[in-house]
Coordinates of C-alpha atoms and ligand atoms in Angstrom, one line a residue:
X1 CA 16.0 5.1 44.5
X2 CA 17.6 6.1 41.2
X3 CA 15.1 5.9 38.7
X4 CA 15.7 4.8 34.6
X5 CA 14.0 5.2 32.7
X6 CA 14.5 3.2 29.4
X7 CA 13.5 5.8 26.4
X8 CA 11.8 4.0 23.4
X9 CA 9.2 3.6 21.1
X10 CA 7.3 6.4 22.5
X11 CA 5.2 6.9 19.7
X12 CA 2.8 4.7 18.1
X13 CA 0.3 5.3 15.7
X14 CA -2.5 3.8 15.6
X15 CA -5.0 3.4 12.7
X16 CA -8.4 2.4 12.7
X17 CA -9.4 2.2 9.3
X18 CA -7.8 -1.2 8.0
X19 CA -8.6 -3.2 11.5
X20 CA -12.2 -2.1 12.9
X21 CA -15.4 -3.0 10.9
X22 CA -17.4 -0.3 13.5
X23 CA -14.6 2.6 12.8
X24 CA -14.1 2.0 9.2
X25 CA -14.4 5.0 7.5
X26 CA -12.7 6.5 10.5
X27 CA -9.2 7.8 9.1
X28 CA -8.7 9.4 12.7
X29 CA -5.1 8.1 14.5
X30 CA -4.5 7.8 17.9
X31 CA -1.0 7.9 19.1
X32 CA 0.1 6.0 22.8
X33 CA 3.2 7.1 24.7
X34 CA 4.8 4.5 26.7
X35 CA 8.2 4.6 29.0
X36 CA 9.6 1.2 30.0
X37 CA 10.4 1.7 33.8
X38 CA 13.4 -0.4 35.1
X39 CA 11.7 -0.1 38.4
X40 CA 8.5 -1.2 37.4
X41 CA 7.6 -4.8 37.4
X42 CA 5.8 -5.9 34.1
X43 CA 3.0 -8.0 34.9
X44 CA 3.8 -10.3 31.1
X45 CA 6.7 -9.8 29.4
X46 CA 6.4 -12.0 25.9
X47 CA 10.0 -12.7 24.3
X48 CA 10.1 -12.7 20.6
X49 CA 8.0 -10.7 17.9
X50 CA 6.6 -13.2 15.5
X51 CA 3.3 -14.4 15.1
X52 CA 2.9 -16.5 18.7
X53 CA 4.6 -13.3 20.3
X54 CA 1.6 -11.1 18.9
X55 CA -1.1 -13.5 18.9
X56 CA -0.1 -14.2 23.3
X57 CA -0.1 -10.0 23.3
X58 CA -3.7 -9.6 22.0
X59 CA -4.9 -12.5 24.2
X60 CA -3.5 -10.7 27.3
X61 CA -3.8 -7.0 26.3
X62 CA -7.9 -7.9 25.6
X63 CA -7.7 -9.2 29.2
X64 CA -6.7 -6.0 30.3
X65 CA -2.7 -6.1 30.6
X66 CA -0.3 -4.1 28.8
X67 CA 2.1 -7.3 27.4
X68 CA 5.8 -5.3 26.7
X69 CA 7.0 -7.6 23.7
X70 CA 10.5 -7.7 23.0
X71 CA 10.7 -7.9 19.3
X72 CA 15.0 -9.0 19.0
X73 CA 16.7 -9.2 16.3
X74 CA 14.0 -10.0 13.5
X75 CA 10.8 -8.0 14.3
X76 CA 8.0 -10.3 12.7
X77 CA 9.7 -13.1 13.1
X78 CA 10.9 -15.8 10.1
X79 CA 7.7 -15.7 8.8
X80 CA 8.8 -12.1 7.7
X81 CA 11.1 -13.7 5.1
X82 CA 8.5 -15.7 3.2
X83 CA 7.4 -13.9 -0.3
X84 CA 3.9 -15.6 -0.1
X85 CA 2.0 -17.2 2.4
X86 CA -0.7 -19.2 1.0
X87 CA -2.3 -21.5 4.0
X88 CA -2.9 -19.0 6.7
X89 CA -6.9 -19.1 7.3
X90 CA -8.7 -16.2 5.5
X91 CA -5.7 -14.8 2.9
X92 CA -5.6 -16.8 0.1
X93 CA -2.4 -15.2 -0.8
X94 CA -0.2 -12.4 1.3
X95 CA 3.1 -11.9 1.7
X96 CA 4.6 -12.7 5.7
X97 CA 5.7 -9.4 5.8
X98 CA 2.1 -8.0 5.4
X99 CA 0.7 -10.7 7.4
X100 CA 2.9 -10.2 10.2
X101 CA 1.8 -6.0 9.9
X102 CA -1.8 -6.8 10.1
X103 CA -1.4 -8.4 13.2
X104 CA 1.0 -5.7 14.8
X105 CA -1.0 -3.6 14.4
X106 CA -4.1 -5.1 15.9
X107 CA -1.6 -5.7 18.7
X108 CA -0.2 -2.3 19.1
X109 CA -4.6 -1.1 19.1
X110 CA -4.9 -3.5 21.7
X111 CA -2.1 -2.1 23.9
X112 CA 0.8 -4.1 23.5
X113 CA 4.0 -2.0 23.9
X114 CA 6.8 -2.8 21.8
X115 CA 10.6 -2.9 22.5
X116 CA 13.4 -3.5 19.9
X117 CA 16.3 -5.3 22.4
X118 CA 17.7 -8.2 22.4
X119 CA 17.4 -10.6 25.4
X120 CA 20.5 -11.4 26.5
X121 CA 20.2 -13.3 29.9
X122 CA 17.5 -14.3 32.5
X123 CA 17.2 -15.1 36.4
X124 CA 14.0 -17.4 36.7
X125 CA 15.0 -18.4 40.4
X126 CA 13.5 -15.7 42.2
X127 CA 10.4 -14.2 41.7
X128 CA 10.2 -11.4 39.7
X129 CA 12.1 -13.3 36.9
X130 CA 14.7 -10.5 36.3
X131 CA 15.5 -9.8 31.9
X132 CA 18.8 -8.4 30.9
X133 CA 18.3 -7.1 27.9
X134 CA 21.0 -5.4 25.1
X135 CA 20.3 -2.8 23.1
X136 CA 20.8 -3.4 19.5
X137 CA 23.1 -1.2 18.8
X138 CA 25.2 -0.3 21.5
X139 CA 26.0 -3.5 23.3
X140 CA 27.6 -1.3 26.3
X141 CA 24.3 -0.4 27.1
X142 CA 22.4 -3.0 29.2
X143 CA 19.4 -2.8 31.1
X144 CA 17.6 -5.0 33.4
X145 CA 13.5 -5.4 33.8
X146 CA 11.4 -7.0 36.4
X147 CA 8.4 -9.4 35.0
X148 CA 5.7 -11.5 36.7
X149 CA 5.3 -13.9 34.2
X150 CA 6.8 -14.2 31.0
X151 CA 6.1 -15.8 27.5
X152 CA 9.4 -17.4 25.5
X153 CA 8.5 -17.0 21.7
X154 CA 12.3 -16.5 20.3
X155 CA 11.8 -19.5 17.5
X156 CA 14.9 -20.9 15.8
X157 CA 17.8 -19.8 13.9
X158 CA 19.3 -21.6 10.3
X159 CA 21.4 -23.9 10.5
X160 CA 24.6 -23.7 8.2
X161 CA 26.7 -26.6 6.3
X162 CA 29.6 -25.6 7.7
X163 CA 31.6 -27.0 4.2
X164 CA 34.5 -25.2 3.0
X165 CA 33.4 -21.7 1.1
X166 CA 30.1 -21.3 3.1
X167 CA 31.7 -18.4 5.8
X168 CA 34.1 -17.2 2.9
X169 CA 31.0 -16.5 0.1
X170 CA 28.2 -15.8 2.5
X171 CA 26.7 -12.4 1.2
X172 CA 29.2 -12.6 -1.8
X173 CA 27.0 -15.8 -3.8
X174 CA 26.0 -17.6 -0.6
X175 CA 22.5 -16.9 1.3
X176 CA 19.7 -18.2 3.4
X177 CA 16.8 -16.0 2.5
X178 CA 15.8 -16.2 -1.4
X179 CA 13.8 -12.7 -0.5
X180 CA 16.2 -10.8 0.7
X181 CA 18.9 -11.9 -2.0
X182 CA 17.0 -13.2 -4.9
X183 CA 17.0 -9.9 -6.6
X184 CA 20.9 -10.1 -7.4
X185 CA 20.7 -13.3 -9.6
X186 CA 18.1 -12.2 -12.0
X187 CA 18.6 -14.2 -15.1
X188 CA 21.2 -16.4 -13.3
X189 CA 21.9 -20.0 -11.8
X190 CA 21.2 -21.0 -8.2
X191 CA 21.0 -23.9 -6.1
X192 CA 19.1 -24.8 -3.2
X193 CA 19.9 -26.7 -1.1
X194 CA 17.2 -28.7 1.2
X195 CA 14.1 -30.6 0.5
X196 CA 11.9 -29.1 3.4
X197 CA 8.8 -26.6 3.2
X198 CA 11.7 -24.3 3.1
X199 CA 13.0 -25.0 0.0
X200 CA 10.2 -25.6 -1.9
X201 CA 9.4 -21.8 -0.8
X202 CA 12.4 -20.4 -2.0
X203 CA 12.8 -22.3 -5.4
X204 CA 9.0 -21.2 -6.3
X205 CA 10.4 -17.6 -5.6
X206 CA 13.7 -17.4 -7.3
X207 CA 11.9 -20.0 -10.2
X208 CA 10.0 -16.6 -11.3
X209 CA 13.3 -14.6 -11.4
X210 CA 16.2 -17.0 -12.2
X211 CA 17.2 -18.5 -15.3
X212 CA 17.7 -21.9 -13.4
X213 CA 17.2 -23.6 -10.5
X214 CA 18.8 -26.8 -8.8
X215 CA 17.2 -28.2 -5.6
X216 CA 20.2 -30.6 -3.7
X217 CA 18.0 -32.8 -1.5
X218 CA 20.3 -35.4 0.1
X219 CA 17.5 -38.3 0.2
X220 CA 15.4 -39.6 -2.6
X221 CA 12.5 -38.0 -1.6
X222 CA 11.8 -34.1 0.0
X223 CA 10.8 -33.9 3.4
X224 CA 8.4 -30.7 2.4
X225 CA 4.8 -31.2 3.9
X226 CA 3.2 -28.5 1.1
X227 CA 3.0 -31.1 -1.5
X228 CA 0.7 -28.4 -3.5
X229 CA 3.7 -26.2 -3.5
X230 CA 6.0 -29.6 -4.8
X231 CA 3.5 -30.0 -7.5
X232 CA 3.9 -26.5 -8.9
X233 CA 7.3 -26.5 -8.5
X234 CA 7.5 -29.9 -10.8
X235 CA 6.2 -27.7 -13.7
X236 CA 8.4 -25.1 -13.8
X237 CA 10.5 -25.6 -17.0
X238 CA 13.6 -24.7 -15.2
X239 CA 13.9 -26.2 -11.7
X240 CA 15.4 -29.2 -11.3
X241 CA 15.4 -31.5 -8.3
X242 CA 18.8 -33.8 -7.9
X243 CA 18.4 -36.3 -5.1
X244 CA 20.8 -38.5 -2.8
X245 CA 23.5 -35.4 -3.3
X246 CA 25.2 -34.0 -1.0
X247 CA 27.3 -30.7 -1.3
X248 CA 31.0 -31.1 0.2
X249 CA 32.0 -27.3 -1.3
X250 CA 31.0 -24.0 -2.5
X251 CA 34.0 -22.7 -5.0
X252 CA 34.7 -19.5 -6.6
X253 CA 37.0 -17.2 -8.3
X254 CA 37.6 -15.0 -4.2
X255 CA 35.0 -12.8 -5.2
X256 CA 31.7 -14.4 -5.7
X257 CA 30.2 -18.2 -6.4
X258 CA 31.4 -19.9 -9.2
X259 CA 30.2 -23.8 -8.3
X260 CA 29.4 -26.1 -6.0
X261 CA 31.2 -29.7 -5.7
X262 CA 28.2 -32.6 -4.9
X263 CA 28.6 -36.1 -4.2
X264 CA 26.3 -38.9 -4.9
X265 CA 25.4 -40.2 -1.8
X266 CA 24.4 -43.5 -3.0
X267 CA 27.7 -44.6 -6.0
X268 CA 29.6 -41.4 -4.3
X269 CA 30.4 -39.6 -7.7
X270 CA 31.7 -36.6 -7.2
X271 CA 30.5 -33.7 -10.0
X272 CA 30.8 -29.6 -10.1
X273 CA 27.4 -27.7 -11.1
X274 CA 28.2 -24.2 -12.4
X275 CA 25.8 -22.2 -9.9
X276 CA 25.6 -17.8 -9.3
X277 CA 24.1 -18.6 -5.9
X278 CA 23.4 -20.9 -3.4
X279 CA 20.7 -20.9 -1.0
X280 CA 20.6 -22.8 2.3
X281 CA 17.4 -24.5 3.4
X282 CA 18.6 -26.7 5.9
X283 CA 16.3 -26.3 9.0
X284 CA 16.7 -24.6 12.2
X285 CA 17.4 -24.9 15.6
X286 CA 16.1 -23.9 18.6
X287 CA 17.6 -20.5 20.0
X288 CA 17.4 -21.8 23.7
X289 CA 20.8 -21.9 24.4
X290 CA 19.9 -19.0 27.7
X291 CA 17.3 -21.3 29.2
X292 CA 20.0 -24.2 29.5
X293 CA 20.0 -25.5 32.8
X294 CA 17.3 -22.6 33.7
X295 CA 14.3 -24.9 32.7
X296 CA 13.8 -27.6 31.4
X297 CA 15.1 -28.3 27.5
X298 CA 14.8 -31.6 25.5
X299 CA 17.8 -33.3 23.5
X300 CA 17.5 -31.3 20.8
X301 CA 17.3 -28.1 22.7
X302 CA 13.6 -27.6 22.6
X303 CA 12.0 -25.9 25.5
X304 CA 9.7 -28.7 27.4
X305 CA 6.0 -27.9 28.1
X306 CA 3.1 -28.8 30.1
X307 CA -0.4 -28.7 27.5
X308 CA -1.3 -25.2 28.7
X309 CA 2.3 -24.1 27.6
X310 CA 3.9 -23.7 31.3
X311 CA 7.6 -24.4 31.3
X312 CA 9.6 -26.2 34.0
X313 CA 9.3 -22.7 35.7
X314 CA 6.0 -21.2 37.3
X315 CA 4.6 -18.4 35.4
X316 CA 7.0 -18.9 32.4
X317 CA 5.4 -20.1 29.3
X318 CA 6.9 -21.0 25.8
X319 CA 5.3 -21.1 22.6
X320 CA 6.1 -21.3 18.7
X321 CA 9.3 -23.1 16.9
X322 CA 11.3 -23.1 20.3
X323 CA 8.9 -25.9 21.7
X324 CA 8.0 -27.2 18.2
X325 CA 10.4 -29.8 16.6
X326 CA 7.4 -31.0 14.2
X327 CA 5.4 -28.5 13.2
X328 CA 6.7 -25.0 12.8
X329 CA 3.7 -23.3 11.4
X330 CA 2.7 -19.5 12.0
X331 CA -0.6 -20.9 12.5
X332 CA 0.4 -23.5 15.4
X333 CA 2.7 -20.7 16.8
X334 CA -0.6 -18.4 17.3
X335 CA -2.5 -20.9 18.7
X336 CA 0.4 -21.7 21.5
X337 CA 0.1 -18.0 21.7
X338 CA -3.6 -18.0 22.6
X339 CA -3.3 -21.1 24.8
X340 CA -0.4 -19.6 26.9
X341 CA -2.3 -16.1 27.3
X342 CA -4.9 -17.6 28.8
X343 CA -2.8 -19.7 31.5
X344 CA -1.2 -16.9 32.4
X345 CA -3.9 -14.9 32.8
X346 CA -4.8 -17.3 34.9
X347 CA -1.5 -17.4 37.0
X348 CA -1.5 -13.8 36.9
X349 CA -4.5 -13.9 39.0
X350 CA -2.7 -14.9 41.8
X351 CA -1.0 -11.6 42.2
X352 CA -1.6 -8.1 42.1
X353 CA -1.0 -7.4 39.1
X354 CA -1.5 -4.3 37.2
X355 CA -4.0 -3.9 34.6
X356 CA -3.4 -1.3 31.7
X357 CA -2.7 1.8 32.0
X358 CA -2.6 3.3 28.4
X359 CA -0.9 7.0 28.4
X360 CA -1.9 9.1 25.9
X361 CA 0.5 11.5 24.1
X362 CA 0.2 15.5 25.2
X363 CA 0.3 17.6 22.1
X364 CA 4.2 18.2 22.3
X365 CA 4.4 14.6 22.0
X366 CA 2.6 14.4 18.9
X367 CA 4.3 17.0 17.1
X368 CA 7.3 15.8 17.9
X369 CA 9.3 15.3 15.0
X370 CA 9.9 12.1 13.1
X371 CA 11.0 10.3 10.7
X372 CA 10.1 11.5 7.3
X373 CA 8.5 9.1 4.6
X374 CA 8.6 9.9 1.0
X375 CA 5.4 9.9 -0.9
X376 CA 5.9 11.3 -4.1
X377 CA 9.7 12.4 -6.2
X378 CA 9.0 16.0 -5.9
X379 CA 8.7 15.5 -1.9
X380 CA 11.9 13.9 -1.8
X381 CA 13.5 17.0 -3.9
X382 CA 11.9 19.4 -2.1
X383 CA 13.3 17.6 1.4
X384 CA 16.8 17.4 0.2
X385 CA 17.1 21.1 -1.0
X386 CA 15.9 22.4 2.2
X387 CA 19.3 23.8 3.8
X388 CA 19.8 21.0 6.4
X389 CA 22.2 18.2 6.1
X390 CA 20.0 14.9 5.3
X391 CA 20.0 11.2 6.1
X392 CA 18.0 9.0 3.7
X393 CA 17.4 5.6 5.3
X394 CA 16.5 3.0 2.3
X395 CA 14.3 0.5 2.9
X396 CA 11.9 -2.3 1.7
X397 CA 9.2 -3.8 3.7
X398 CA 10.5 -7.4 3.6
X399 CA 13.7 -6.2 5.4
X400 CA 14.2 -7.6 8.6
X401 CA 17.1 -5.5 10.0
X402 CA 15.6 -2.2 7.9
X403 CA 12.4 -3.1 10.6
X404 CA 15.2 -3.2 13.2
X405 CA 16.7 0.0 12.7
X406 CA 13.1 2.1 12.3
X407 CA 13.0 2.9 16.3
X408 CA 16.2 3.9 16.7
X409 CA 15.6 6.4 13.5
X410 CA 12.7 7.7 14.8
X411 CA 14.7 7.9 18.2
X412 CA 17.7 9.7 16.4
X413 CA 14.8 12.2 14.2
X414 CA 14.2 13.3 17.7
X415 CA 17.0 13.8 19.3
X416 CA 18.4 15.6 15.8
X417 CA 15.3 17.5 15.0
X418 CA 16.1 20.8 13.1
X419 CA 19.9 20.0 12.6
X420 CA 19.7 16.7 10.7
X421 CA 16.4 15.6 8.7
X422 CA 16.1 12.1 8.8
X423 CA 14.0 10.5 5.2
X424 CA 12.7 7.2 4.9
X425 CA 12.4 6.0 1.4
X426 CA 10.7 2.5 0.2
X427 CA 13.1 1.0 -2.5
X428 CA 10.0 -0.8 -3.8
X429 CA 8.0 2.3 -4.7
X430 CA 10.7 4.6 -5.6
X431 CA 13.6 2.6 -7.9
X432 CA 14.6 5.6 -9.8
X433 CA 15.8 7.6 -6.1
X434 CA 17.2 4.2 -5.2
X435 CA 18.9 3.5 -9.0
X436 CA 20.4 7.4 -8.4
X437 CA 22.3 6.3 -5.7
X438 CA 23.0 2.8 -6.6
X439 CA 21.6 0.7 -3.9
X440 CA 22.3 -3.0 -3.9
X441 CA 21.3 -3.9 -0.2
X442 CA 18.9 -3.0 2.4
X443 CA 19.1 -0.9 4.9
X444 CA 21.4 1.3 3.5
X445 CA 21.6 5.6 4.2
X446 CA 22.3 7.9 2.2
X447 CA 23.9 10.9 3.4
X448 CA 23.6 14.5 1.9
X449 CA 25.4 18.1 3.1
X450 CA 23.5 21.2 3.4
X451 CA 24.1 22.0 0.1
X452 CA 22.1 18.8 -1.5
X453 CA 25.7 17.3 -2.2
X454 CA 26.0 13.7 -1.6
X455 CA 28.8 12.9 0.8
X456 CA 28.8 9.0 1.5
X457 CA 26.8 5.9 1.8
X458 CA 26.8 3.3 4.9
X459 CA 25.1 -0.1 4.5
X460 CA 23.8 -2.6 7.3
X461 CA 22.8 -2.1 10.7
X462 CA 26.0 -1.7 12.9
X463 CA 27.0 1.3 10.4
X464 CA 24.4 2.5 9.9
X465 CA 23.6 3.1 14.2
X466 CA 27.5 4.1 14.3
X467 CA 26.8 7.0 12.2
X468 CA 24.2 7.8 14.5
X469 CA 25.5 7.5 17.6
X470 CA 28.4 9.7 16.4
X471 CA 26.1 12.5 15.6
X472 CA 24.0 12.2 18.9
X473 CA 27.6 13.0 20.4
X474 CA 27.2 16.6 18.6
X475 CA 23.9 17.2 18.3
X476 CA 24.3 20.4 20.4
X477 CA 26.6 21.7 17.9
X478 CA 25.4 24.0 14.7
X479 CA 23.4 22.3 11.7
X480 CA 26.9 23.9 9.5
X481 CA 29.5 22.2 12.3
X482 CA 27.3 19.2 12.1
X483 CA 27.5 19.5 8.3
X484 CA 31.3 19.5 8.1
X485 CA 31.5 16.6 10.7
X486 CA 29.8 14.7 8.7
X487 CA 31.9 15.7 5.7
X488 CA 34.9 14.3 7.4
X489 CA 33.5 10.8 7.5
X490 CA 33.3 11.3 4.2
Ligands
NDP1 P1 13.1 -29.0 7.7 O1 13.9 -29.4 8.9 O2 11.7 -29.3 7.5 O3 13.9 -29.4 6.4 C1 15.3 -29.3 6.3 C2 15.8 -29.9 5.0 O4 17.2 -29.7 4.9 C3 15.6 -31.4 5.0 O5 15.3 -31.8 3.6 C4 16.9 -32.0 5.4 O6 17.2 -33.2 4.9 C5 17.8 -30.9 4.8 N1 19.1 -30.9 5.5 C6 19.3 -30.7 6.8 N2 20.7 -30.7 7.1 C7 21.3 -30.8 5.9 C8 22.6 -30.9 5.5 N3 23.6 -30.8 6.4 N4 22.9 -31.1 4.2 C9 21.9 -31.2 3.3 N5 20.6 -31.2 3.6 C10 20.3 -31.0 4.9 O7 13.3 -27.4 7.7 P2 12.5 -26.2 7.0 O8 13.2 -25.0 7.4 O9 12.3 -26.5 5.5 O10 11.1 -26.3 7.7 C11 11.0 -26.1 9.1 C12 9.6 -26.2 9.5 O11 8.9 -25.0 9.1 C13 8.8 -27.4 8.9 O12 7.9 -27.9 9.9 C14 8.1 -26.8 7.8 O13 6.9 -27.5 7.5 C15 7.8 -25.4 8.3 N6 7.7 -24.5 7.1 C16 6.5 -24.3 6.5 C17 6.4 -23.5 5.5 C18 5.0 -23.4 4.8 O14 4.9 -22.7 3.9 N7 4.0 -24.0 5.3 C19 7.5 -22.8 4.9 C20 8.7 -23.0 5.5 C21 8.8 -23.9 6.6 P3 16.5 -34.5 5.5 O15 15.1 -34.6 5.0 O16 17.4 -35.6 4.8 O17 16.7 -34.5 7.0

């Protein structure tokens, strides 16, 4: 039988000294090879990559299988674009981004194997359940695993107004994630709109950076359950909360936000407040829309489960904001995690299923080339003067696609080595590399000839992967015919 084999995050390092009280002072890293097998069939495959996702692989990699966890689109999860998290047990303060870290990493030391893919359909009615999954950046290429059980943990997606100027500003004055965007209204006027946890999150964070900020909450009250959070919002000097308003239209002059037009839900006024920005904080849905008519969904589209977290299907379990209409907390998502890696430990029992196998990497492996992180500016000077033509990947470590794109660049550094050096540089440590090439938005590459001459930039994911696809397609030719292929996308 044909064998494919899916190549992918073969390498990951693993280090001791932040996780393990007994191995502390142990700055020693292990690194774990593993090659996803089409052939193979994967004892628990979890769907999803935030905080139930991991907390399920622990549970289930301590119990002696190797979970595969498909991260999708935003590795980490939502919680990924909260600034600070302030009620998760034992961190009075961190940010989701670090959160999220800590406990991928205890996942990946436990044995969990990571995938960045996107699920893209699913065949519960024979048994193995049978994944089709995309890759993220080529969507010709498809592939299809086998799984014994599986663990749903894809959350929700924001909802949208769907008013007149939403689609035509979004990116240009319109967002939904005050973390990602706040930085570009420093000093200016923004409105929220929402009156959930949500909100309240974002207008504490763009509070501290903008000059003002509106919160549009449609009722007379907010919904948010964080009344701590409320309370310190009430005294900042410039956020104010407008109630019964709705907003019927984002205006501006074609090229970014100038207004929004609001409504008075209760004598229907109608008014304009001069806004920079507007943020949406309107809730979520449920991203269920492949299990319709697989198993078993409620109005509302949330997945239906039994108390130990077992779907309409046998051996599929759900967990996290896709069964969770009320709560939507990382902290309930990690116990549905726990709960649903011990039943289906406990269906898993009932079949053959194999235990771990953890592969460690053979020397070559190792050495392999990668992906090379900048640590100080005369390493980045040195790296860009050294003969080959260089792509700098800019990044920060609350990006959600910049986390997207990292195993395909480390995939790329590979498949490249010694004809295109690949840098990764944090945008957060180093502002005066990113101020000298004017970077607005994240992930954005930078690329540079053999000569240290800049040649172009590319921003976003699809670009950025189109760049390097192309060059996979002459990676067999010289680094100085690679060079003036890439000058001609100039
Ligand atoms: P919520 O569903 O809780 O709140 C959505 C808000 O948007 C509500 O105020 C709702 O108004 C309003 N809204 C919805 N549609 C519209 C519309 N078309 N026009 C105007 N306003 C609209 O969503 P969140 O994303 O805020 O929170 C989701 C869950 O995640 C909650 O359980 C929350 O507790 C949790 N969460 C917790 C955080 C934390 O730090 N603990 C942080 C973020 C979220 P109305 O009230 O009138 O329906």
């Amino acid at each position: 039988m044909k064998k494919l084999i899916i190549k992918l995050i073969s390498l990951m390092v693993i280090s001791f000294s932040s996780f393990s009280c007994t191995a502390s002072n142990d700055t020693k890293s292990e690194i774990q090879v593993s090659e996803i097998e089409v052939d193979k069939e994967y004892s628990v495959v979890i769907l999803g990559g935030g905080i139930g996702a991991l907390t399920s692989g622990i549970y289930l990699a301590r119990a002696g299988y190797q979970p595969l966890i498909i991260e999708g689109d935003l590795p980490g999860g939502l919680i990924t674009q909260s600034h600070s998290v302030e009620n998760w047990p034992g961190e009075t303060q961190i940010s989701g981004t670090d959160l999220v870290d800590k406990i991928k990493e205890q996942a990946k030391k436990n044995g969990c194997i990571f995938l960045s893919k996107k699920v893209v359909d699913i065949d519960f009615s024979k048994k193995p359940t049978i994944i089709t999954l995309e890759d993220s950046f080529r969507k010709d290429k498809v592939e299809k695993i086998k799984a014994t059980s599986c663990v749903i943990a894809m959350g929700t997606s924001s909802n949208y107004l769907n008013i007149p100027g939403e689609k035509l500003y979004w990116g240009n004055g319109v967002s939904n994630c005050a973390i990602c965007d706040g930085s570009f209204y420093k000093d200016k006027t923004v409105a929220i709109i929402g009156g959930g946890d949500a909100a309240v999150v974002e207008a504490n964070y763009l509070s501290k950076l903008c000059r003002e900020v509106y919160i549009l909450v449609r009722k007379d009250q907010m919904r948010a359950k964080d009344k701590e959070k409320i309370k310190a919002l009430e005294k900042r000097q410039n956020v104010e909360v407008i109630y019964n308003t709705n907003v019927t239209e984002i205006n501006g002059d074609n090229n970014q936000v100038r207004s929004v037009t609001l409504v008075n839900n209760k004598n229907n006024d109608r008014s304009q407040l001069d806004v920079d920005g507007v943020f949406l904080a309107i809730g979520s849905k449920p991203n269920s829309t492949l299990f319709k008519n697989k198993i078993k969904l409620d109005t509302a589209g949330y997945i239906k489960v039994a108390d130990d977290k077992q779907t309409s299907a046998k051996g599929i379990f759900a967990i996290g904001d896709i069964i969770d209409p009320i709560y939507k907390q990382a902290i309930t998502a990690a116990g549905d995690g726990a709960k649903a890696a011990i039943a289906a430990q406990k269906y898993l029992e009932n079949f053959d299923a194999p235990k771990q196998v953890i592969k460690f990497a053979n020397a070559a492996d190792i050495e392999s080339p990668r992906v090379i992180e900048i640590n100080s500016y005369e390493q980045f000077e040195k790296e860009i003067k050294s003969g080959v033509p260089v792509i700098i990947d800019f990044y920060a470590s609350w990006c959600g696609p910049c986390k997207r794109i990292a195993p395909m660049l480390e995939d790329k550094a590979k498949i490249l080595s010694g004809k295109v050096k690949i840098l990764k540089v944090n945008v957060e440590k180093f502002r005066n590399i990113s101020s000298k090439y004017q970077i607005t938005a994240m992930p954005t590459i930078i690329v540079i000839d053999q000569n240290s001459n800049y040649l172009f930039k590319r921003m976003g994911p699809e670009s950025i992967s189109d760049i390097f696809n192309s060059l996979e397609k002459i990676k067999d030719k010289s680094p100085s015919e690679i060079d003036k292929y890439l000058k001609s996308l100039k």
